[in-house]
Short mmCIF file of C-alpha atoms in Angstrom, two decimals:
data_model
loop_
_atom_site.label_atom_id
_atom_site.label_comp_id
_atom_site.label_asym_id
_atom_site.label_seq_id
_atom_site.Cartn_x
_atom_site.Cartn_y
_atom_site.Cartn_z
CA UNK A 1 120.78 106.94 120.48
CA UNK A 2 119.57 105.82 117.09
CA UNK A 3 116.44 104.42 118.72
CA UNK A 4 115.70 107.75 120.45
CA UNK A 5 116.25 109.67 117.22
CA UNK A 6 113.92 107.28 115.41
CA UNK A 7 111.21 107.85 118.02
CA UNK A 8 111.74 111.60 117.81
CA UNK A 9 111.37 111.64 114.03
CA UNK A 10 108.27 109.51 114.34
CA UNK A 11 106.73 111.93 116.82
CA UNK A 12 107.57 114.95 114.70
CA UNK A 13 106.12 113.25 111.64
CA UNK A 14 102.89 112.43 113.43
CA UNK A 15 102.53 115.90 114.87
CA UNK A 16 103.24 117.47 111.48
CA UNK A 17 100.59 115.25 109.94
CA UNK A 18 98.08 116.11 112.65
CA UNK A 19 98.76 119.83 112.29
CA UNK A 20 98.72 120.07 108.51
CA UNK A 21 96.16 117.39 107.75
CA UNK A 22 93.87 117.56 110.77
CA UNK A 23 90.65 115.58 110.51
CA UNK A 24 87.43 117.42 109.99
CA UNK A 25 83.96 115.93 110.29
CA UNK A 26 80.38 116.73 109.38
CA UNK A 27 77.24 115.41 111.09
CA UNK A 28 73.91 114.94 109.29
CA UNK A 29 70.51 113.79 110.57
CA UNK A 30 67.44 112.30 108.92
CA UNK A 31 63.87 111.23 109.82
CA UNK A 32 61.61 109.16 107.58
CA UNK A 33 58.56 111.35 108.31
CA UNK A 34 57.62 114.82 109.46
CA UNK A 35 54.21 113.78 110.82
CA UNK A 36 53.36 110.58 112.67
CA UNK A 37 50.76 109.05 114.95
CA UNK A 38 51.26 108.50 118.65
CA UNK A 39 52.89 105.07 119.18
CA UNK A 40 53.83 104.86 115.50
CA UNK A 41 57.43 103.92 114.64
CA UNK A 42 59.63 106.85 113.55
CA UNK A 43 62.95 106.04 111.91
CA UNK A 44 65.88 108.35 112.76
CA UNK A 45 69.39 108.23 111.30
CA UNK A 46 72.53 110.18 112.26
CA UNK A 47 75.77 110.09 110.23
CA UNK A 48 79.22 111.48 110.98
CA UNK A 49 81.53 111.74 107.92
CA UNK A 50 85.24 112.44 108.41
CA UNK A 51 87.65 114.02 105.92
CA UNK A 52 90.07 111.13 106.47
CA UNK A 53 90.25 107.91 108.48
CA UNK A 54 89.62 109.90 111.66
CA UNK A 55 91.80 107.59 113.73
CA UNK A 56 92.33 110.10 116.55
CA UNK A 57 88.60 110.49 117.25
CA UNK A 58 86.13 108.58 119.34
CA UNK A 59 82.41 109.36 119.51
CA UNK A 60 80.14 109.20 122.54
CA UNK A 61 76.57 109.12 121.25
CA UNK A 62 74.05 106.82 122.94
CA UNK A 63 70.63 108.46 123.37
CA UNK A 64 68.58 105.23 123.32
CA UNK A 65 66.32 104.80 126.35
CA UNK A 66 62.91 105.39 127.91
CA UNK A 67 61.79 108.99 128.26
CA UNK A 68 58.68 110.66 129.60
CA UNK A 69 57.16 111.36 126.18
CA UNK A 70 58.80 108.73 124.02
CA UNK A 71 60.98 105.63 123.89
CA UNK A 72 64.03 105.40 121.63
CA UNK A 73 65.38 102.04 120.48
CA UNK A 74 68.80 101.47 118.89
CA UNK A 75 68.37 99.78 115.50
CA UNK A 76 72.02 99.72 114.37
CA UNK A 77 75.42 101.34 114.94
CA UNK A 78 78.23 101.03 112.39
CA UNK A 79 81.68 102.37 111.63
CA UNK A 80 83.04 102.03 108.08
CA UNK A 81 85.91 103.23 105.91
CA UNK A 82 84.52 104.47 102.59
CA UNK A 83 87.02 105.80 100.01
CA UNK A 84 89.64 105.93 102.77
CA UNK A 85 87.33 108.11 104.89
CA UNK A 86 85.69 107.14 108.17
CA UNK A 87 81.89 107.10 108.36
CA UNK A 88 79.94 106.47 111.56
CA UNK A 89 76.19 105.86 111.33
CA UNK A 90 73.54 105.44 114.03
CA UNK A 91 69.95 104.27 113.40
CA UNK A 92 67.12 104.51 115.91
CA UNK A 93 63.39 103.86 116.06
CA UNK A 94 61.29 106.19 118.21
CA UNK A 95 57.79 105.63 119.58
CA UNK A 96 56.19 108.87 120.80
CA UNK A 97 53.52 108.39 123.46
CA UNK A 98 51.66 111.70 123.32
CA UNK A 99 50.44 114.04 120.55
CA UNK A 100 52.04 117.41 119.90
CA UNK A 101 55.24 118.80 118.43
CA UNK A 102 58.14 116.46 119.14
CA UNK A 103 61.73 117.74 118.93
CA UNK A 104 64.52 115.17 118.86
CA UNK A 105 67.71 117.01 119.93
CA UNK A 106 70.30 114.66 121.39
CA UNK A 107 73.63 115.49 123.04
CA UNK A 108 76.93 113.84 122.10
CA UNK A 109 80.65 114.37 122.50
CA UNK A 110 83.62 114.13 120.14
CA UNK A 111 86.78 112.97 121.90
CA UNK A 112 90.16 113.52 120.22
CA UNK A 113 93.62 112.27 121.19
CA UNK A 114 96.05 115.15 121.98
CA UNK A 115 99.69 115.73 121.07
CA UNK A 116 100.73 114.95 124.63
CA UNK A 117 99.00 111.61 124.45
CA UNK A 118 100.97 110.70 121.30
CA UNK A 119 104.28 111.76 122.88
CA UNK A 120 103.59 109.84 126.07
CA UNK A 121 102.62 106.71 124.17
CA UNK A 122 105.67 106.74 121.86
CA UNK A 123 108.28 107.74 124.45
CA UNK A 124 106.75 105.75 127.27
CA UNK A 125 106.64 108.65 129.68
CA UNK A 126 105.26 107.99 133.14
CA UNK A 127 103.52 110.27 135.64
CA UNK A 128 102.70 112.93 133.05
CA UNK A 129 99.94 115.07 134.51
CA UNK A 130 98.38 116.25 131.27
CA UNK A 131 95.07 115.55 129.62
CA UNK A 132 95.32 112.79 127.07
CA UNK A 133 92.12 113.75 125.27
CA UNK A 134 90.26 116.85 124.28
CA UNK A 135 86.50 116.62 124.38
CA UNK A 136 83.97 118.69 122.47
CA UNK A 137 80.36 118.61 123.64
CA UNK A 138 77.82 118.99 120.85
CA UNK A 139 74.12 118.71 120.15
CA UNK A 140 72.68 117.12 117.06
CA UNK A 141 70.57 119.21 114.71
CA UNK A 142 66.97 119.15 115.92
CA UNK A 143 64.53 116.90 114.10
CA UNK A 144 60.92 118.06 114.45
CA UNK A 145 58.01 115.66 114.00
CA UNK A 146 54.36 116.53 114.44
CA UNK A 147 52.58 113.80 116.43
CA UNK A 148 48.85 113.21 115.97
CA UNK A 149 46.62 111.21 118.32
CA UNK A 150 46.07 107.60 117.19
CA UNK A 151 43.40 106.88 119.85
CA UNK A 152 45.01 103.49 120.44
CA UNK A 153 48.06 102.30 122.38
CA UNK A 154 48.62 99.60 119.73
CA UNK A 155 49.62 100.88 116.28
CA UNK A 156 50.75 98.90 113.25
CA UNK A 157 49.69 96.34 110.68
CA UNK A 158 48.58 93.09 112.37
CA UNK A 159 46.48 90.02 111.70
CA UNK A 160 45.17 87.32 114.04
CA UNK A 161 45.12 83.57 113.48
CA UNK A 162 43.62 80.98 115.81
CA UNK A 163 44.60 77.40 116.51
CA UNK A 164 41.99 75.38 118.37
CA UNK A 165 40.80 71.85 118.99
CA UNK A 166 37.58 70.49 117.60
CA UNK A 167 34.73 71.93 119.72
CA UNK A 168 34.04 68.59 121.39
CA UNK A 169 35.98 67.07 124.28
CA UNK A 170 35.46 64.59 127.10
CA UNK A 171 34.88 65.72 130.66
CA UNK A 172 38.10 66.91 132.34
CA UNK A 173 39.97 66.65 129.03
CA UNK A 174 41.85 69.90 128.26
CA UNK A 175 40.55 71.92 125.34
CA UNK A 176 43.42 73.77 123.63
CA UNK A 177 43.29 77.26 122.16
CA UNK A 178 46.12 79.40 120.82
CA UNK A 179 45.94 83.02 119.67
CA UNK A 180 48.66 84.15 117.24
CA UNK A 181 49.20 87.79 116.22
CA UNK A 182 51.63 88.52 113.37
CA UNK A 183 52.66 91.77 111.75
CA UNK A 184 54.67 94.93 112.36
CA UNK A 185 54.19 97.71 114.90
CA UNK A 186 54.70 98.37 118.60
CA UNK A 187 54.26 94.80 119.85
CA UNK A 188 55.23 95.96 123.33
CA UNK A 189 51.73 97.42 123.73
CA UNK A 190 50.10 93.98 123.49
CA UNK A 191 48.78 92.74 126.84
CA UNK A 192 48.21 89.18 127.96
CA UNK A 193 44.65 87.94 127.46
CA UNK A 194 42.42 86.50 130.17
CA UNK A 195 39.32 84.38 129.66
CA UNK A 196 36.70 84.08 132.40
CA UNK A 197 34.55 81.06 131.60
CA UNK A 198 31.73 80.01 133.90
CA UNK A 199 32.02 76.42 135.13
CA UNK A 200 35.49 75.88 133.68
CA UNK A 201 39.10 76.15 134.76
CA UNK A 202 41.25 78.23 132.41
CA UNK A 203 45.00 77.64 132.41
CA UNK A 204 46.99 80.23 130.44
CA UNK A 205 50.57 80.25 129.31
CA UNK A 206 52.55 83.48 129.47
CA UNK A 207 52.53 85.26 126.13
CA UNK A 208 55.51 84.50 123.91
CA UNK A 209 56.92 87.25 121.71
CA UNK A 210 59.42 86.68 118.90
CA UNK A 211 60.10 90.01 117.19
CA UNK A 212 62.91 91.98 115.60
CA UNK A 213 63.23 95.74 115.38
CA UNK A 214 62.98 97.23 111.88
CA UNK A 215 62.50 100.75 110.50
CA UNK A 216 58.71 100.34 110.63
CA UNK A 217 58.71 99.00 114.19
CA UNK A 218 58.87 95.51 115.63
CA UNK A 219 58.14 92.72 113.15
CA UNK A 220 57.32 89.20 114.25
CA UNK A 221 54.88 87.00 116.13
CA UNK A 222 53.08 87.22 119.47
CA UNK A 223 51.24 84.17 120.80
CA UNK A 224 49.44 82.91 123.89
CA UNK A 225 48.19 79.39 124.64
CA UNK A 226 45.26 78.29 126.78
CA UNK A 227 43.96 74.97 128.13
CA UNK A 228 40.37 74.87 129.38
CA UNK A 229 39.08 72.05 131.57
CA UNK A 230 35.41 71.49 132.36
CA UNK A 231 32.92 68.77 133.24
CA UNK A 232 30.12 70.38 131.24
CA UNK A 233 29.56 72.38 128.06
CA UNK A 234 31.14 75.82 128.04
CA UNK A 235 31.40 78.90 125.84
CA UNK A 236 34.51 80.77 124.72
CA UNK A 237 33.57 84.47 125.02
CA UNK A 238 34.09 87.10 122.36
CA UNK A 239 37.49 88.82 122.40
CA UNK A 240 38.56 92.00 120.59
CA UNK A 241 41.92 93.77 120.56
CA UNK A 242 41.61 97.27 119.14
CA UNK A 243 44.50 98.86 117.29
CA UNK A 244 45.16 101.61 114.77
CA UNK A 245 45.68 100.02 111.37
CA UNK A 246 48.57 102.01 109.92
CA UNK A 247 47.96 100.51 106.49
CA UNK A 248 44.25 101.40 106.27
CA UNK A 249 44.57 104.56 108.41
CA UNK A 250 41.72 103.64 110.76
CA UNK A 251 40.86 101.94 114.04
CA UNK A 252 40.55 98.19 113.51
CA UNK A 253 40.17 95.11 115.72
CA UNK A 254 41.65 91.66 116.04
CA UNK A 255 38.66 89.55 117.02
CA UNK A 256 37.60 86.13 118.24
CA UNK A 257 33.90 85.32 117.89
CA UNK A 258 31.91 83.47 120.53
CA UNK A 259 31.83 79.71 120.09
CA UNK A 260 30.65 76.76 122.17
CA UNK A 261 32.51 73.63 123.18
CA UNK A 262 30.53 70.47 123.87
CA UNK A 263 31.74 68.32 126.75
CA UNK A 264 30.91 64.60 126.79
CA UNK A 265 30.61 62.91 130.16
CA UNK A 266 32.85 59.89 130.38
CA UNK A 267 30.86 57.85 132.86
CA UNK A 268 27.30 57.27 133.99
CA UNK A 269 26.43 56.12 137.47
CA UNK A 270 25.67 52.62 136.20
CA UNK A 271 29.05 52.37 134.46
CA UNK A 272 30.89 53.46 137.57
CA UNK A 273 29.14 51.00 139.89
CA UNK A 274 30.09 47.34 139.87
CA UNK A 275 27.44 45.17 141.48
CA UNK A 276 28.69 42.54 143.93
CA UNK A 277 26.93 40.03 146.17
CA UNK A 278 27.63 42.00 149.33
CA UNK A 279 26.57 45.34 147.93
CA UNK A 280 28.45 47.44 145.43
CA UNK A 281 32.03 48.57 144.83
CA UNK A 282 32.86 51.87 143.08
CA UNK A 283 35.62 51.64 140.46
CA UNK A 284 37.41 55.00 140.29
CA UNK A 285 40.86 53.96 139.09
CA UNK A 286 40.19 55.12 135.53
CA UNK A 287 39.05 58.55 136.70
CA UNK A 288 42.21 58.86 138.80
CA UNK A 289 44.26 57.97 135.75
CA UNK A 290 42.57 60.68 133.68
CA UNK A 291 42.98 63.33 136.36
CA UNK A 292 46.62 62.42 136.89
CA UNK A 293 47.21 62.59 133.12
CA UNK A 294 45.60 66.02 132.96
CA UNK A 295 47.70 67.30 135.84
CA UNK A 296 50.90 65.98 134.28
CA UNK A 297 49.97 67.37 130.86
CA UNK A 298 49.27 70.82 132.21
CA UNK A 299 52.46 70.96 134.23
CA UNK A 300 54.54 69.80 131.25
CA UNK A 301 52.93 71.94 128.55
CA UNK A 302 51.65 75.03 130.28
CA UNK A 303 53.24 77.37 132.74
CA UNK A 304 50.37 77.82 135.15
CA UNK A 305 49.58 81.20 136.60
CA UNK A 306 50.94 81.23 140.10
CA UNK A 307 48.76 82.43 142.93
CA UNK A 308 50.06 83.32 146.37
CA UNK A 309 52.31 80.43 147.43
CA UNK A 310 53.22 81.78 150.85
CA UNK A 311 52.85 79.34 153.68
CA UNK A 312 52.97 75.58 153.78
CA UNK A 313 51.82 73.08 151.18
CA UNK A 314 48.99 72.13 153.53
CA UNK A 315 47.90 75.76 153.69
CA UNK A 316 47.79 75.98 149.89
CA UNK A 317 45.69 72.80 149.71
CA UNK A 318 43.24 74.19 152.29
CA UNK A 319 42.99 77.40 150.28
CA UNK A 320 42.11 75.40 147.15
CA UNK A 321 39.43 73.53 149.09
CA UNK A 322 37.95 76.78 150.40
CA UNK A 323 37.88 78.25 146.88
CA UNK A 324 36.11 75.25 145.32
CA UNK A 325 32.81 76.41 143.81
CA UNK A 326 31.14 73.03 143.37
CA UNK A 327 31.34 69.44 144.55
CA UNK A 328 32.73 68.50 141.14
CA UNK A 329 35.59 71.01 141.56
CA UNK A 330 36.24 69.73 145.06
CA UNK A 331 36.35 66.09 143.89
CA UNK A 332 38.93 67.01 141.29
CA UNK A 333 41.06 68.83 143.91
CA UNK A 334 40.92 65.85 146.26
CA UNK A 335 41.80 63.37 143.52
CA UNK A 336 44.84 65.42 142.48
CA UNK A 337 45.94 65.91 146.10
CA UNK A 338 45.72 62.27 147.33
CA UNK A 339 43.36 59.93 145.49
CA UNK A 340 43.75 57.04 147.96
CA UNK A 341 43.29 59.15 151.08
CA UNK A 342 40.08 60.78 149.82
CA UNK A 343 38.72 57.83 147.83
CA UNK A 344 35.71 57.23 150.08
CA UNK A 345 34.74 60.93 150.06
CA UNK A 346 35.14 61.19 146.28
CA UNK A 347 32.85 58.16 145.85
CA UNK A 348 30.21 59.79 148.06
CA UNK A 349 30.41 62.95 145.94
CA UNK A 350 30.11 61.11 142.61
CA UNK A 351 27.25 58.90 143.83
CA UNK A 352 25.55 62.01 145.29
CA UNK A 353 25.55 60.42 148.72
CA UNK A 354 26.63 63.85 149.93
CA UNK A 355 25.13 67.02 148.49
CA UNK A 356 26.30 69.84 150.78
CA UNK A 357 29.45 71.58 149.58
CA UNK A 358 29.81 73.39 152.93
CA UNK A 359 29.66 70.17 154.96
CA UNK A 360 32.13 68.36 152.71
CA UNK A 361 34.60 71.26 153.00
CA UNK A 362 34.30 71.07 156.79
CA UNK A 363 35.01 67.32 156.74
CA UNK A 364 38.11 67.88 154.61
CA UNK A 365 39.48 70.84 156.57
CA UNK A 366 38.87 69.39 160.04
#
């Protein structure tokens, strides 16, 4: 009996407190700018301040996502007790894709525990068919931002640095190049770079992005590595990435100027031929070693771009043979596939005993 009376007094006390000292709350909204460029970061903040600890309330407010005209990223979400009053804050970063007047007006709901819910919890009632919460649907005050055209998908403050080997390598030795972009902005707009270099094989690693979201956008580093293999001199072409420089308020470019790489041949015909009494014998072991090293290095250090791998291993090898553009390319393919099996044919290619790429392909594929 005493226990039931204690529960009853507790319930009455809670209900009296809820009735006489009911929580109230006020929402406020803020944007760090009233005008912005397309694809520029816009900082938005929403705050809900309660008159007390607001323990009976829960808030459903999660507008972050991808929309037709903009993307909204959650920067932070916090709940604090300040001077014995509850404060909920939500920070977002928006990137608007198109120019025009942009209105940010997000829906939310305030959910409050009811009297019945308190009674049921304290008394342990079962099978009570009553709502345990009351919900109030609301819409945040509209934030209007005028969006102007930036004429670039990439907007921010960036700078480019380049790591590269000395412009002189041996034949079939990989030449390494790395492009590094640092700064703040919408890094998501950066696309992977492709180099088309005549007479050379270009192996590219997938771009690596290490960024964190801040009020001004994503801050961090974007990088992409390349390894270029050739048997003759080649040229790295010019590369420019245009972006709107938010600091200087103008279109700018991250650029790589043209530069040449000299390739030294490792062997001459005389060095590769060992004279013997019964003719000559071609020593190719060292070349096999180099090609095997290159293959292992590339597999270990670089995630190669994958082409269509459907079908058998033999079918993929035949496709590589068919795509070979020169006898030098074909010799490299054969050496990497099975150096012992194709030794005689590789020797004929290197000594120029055979000169027809079409005929050699037929011999290999038949």
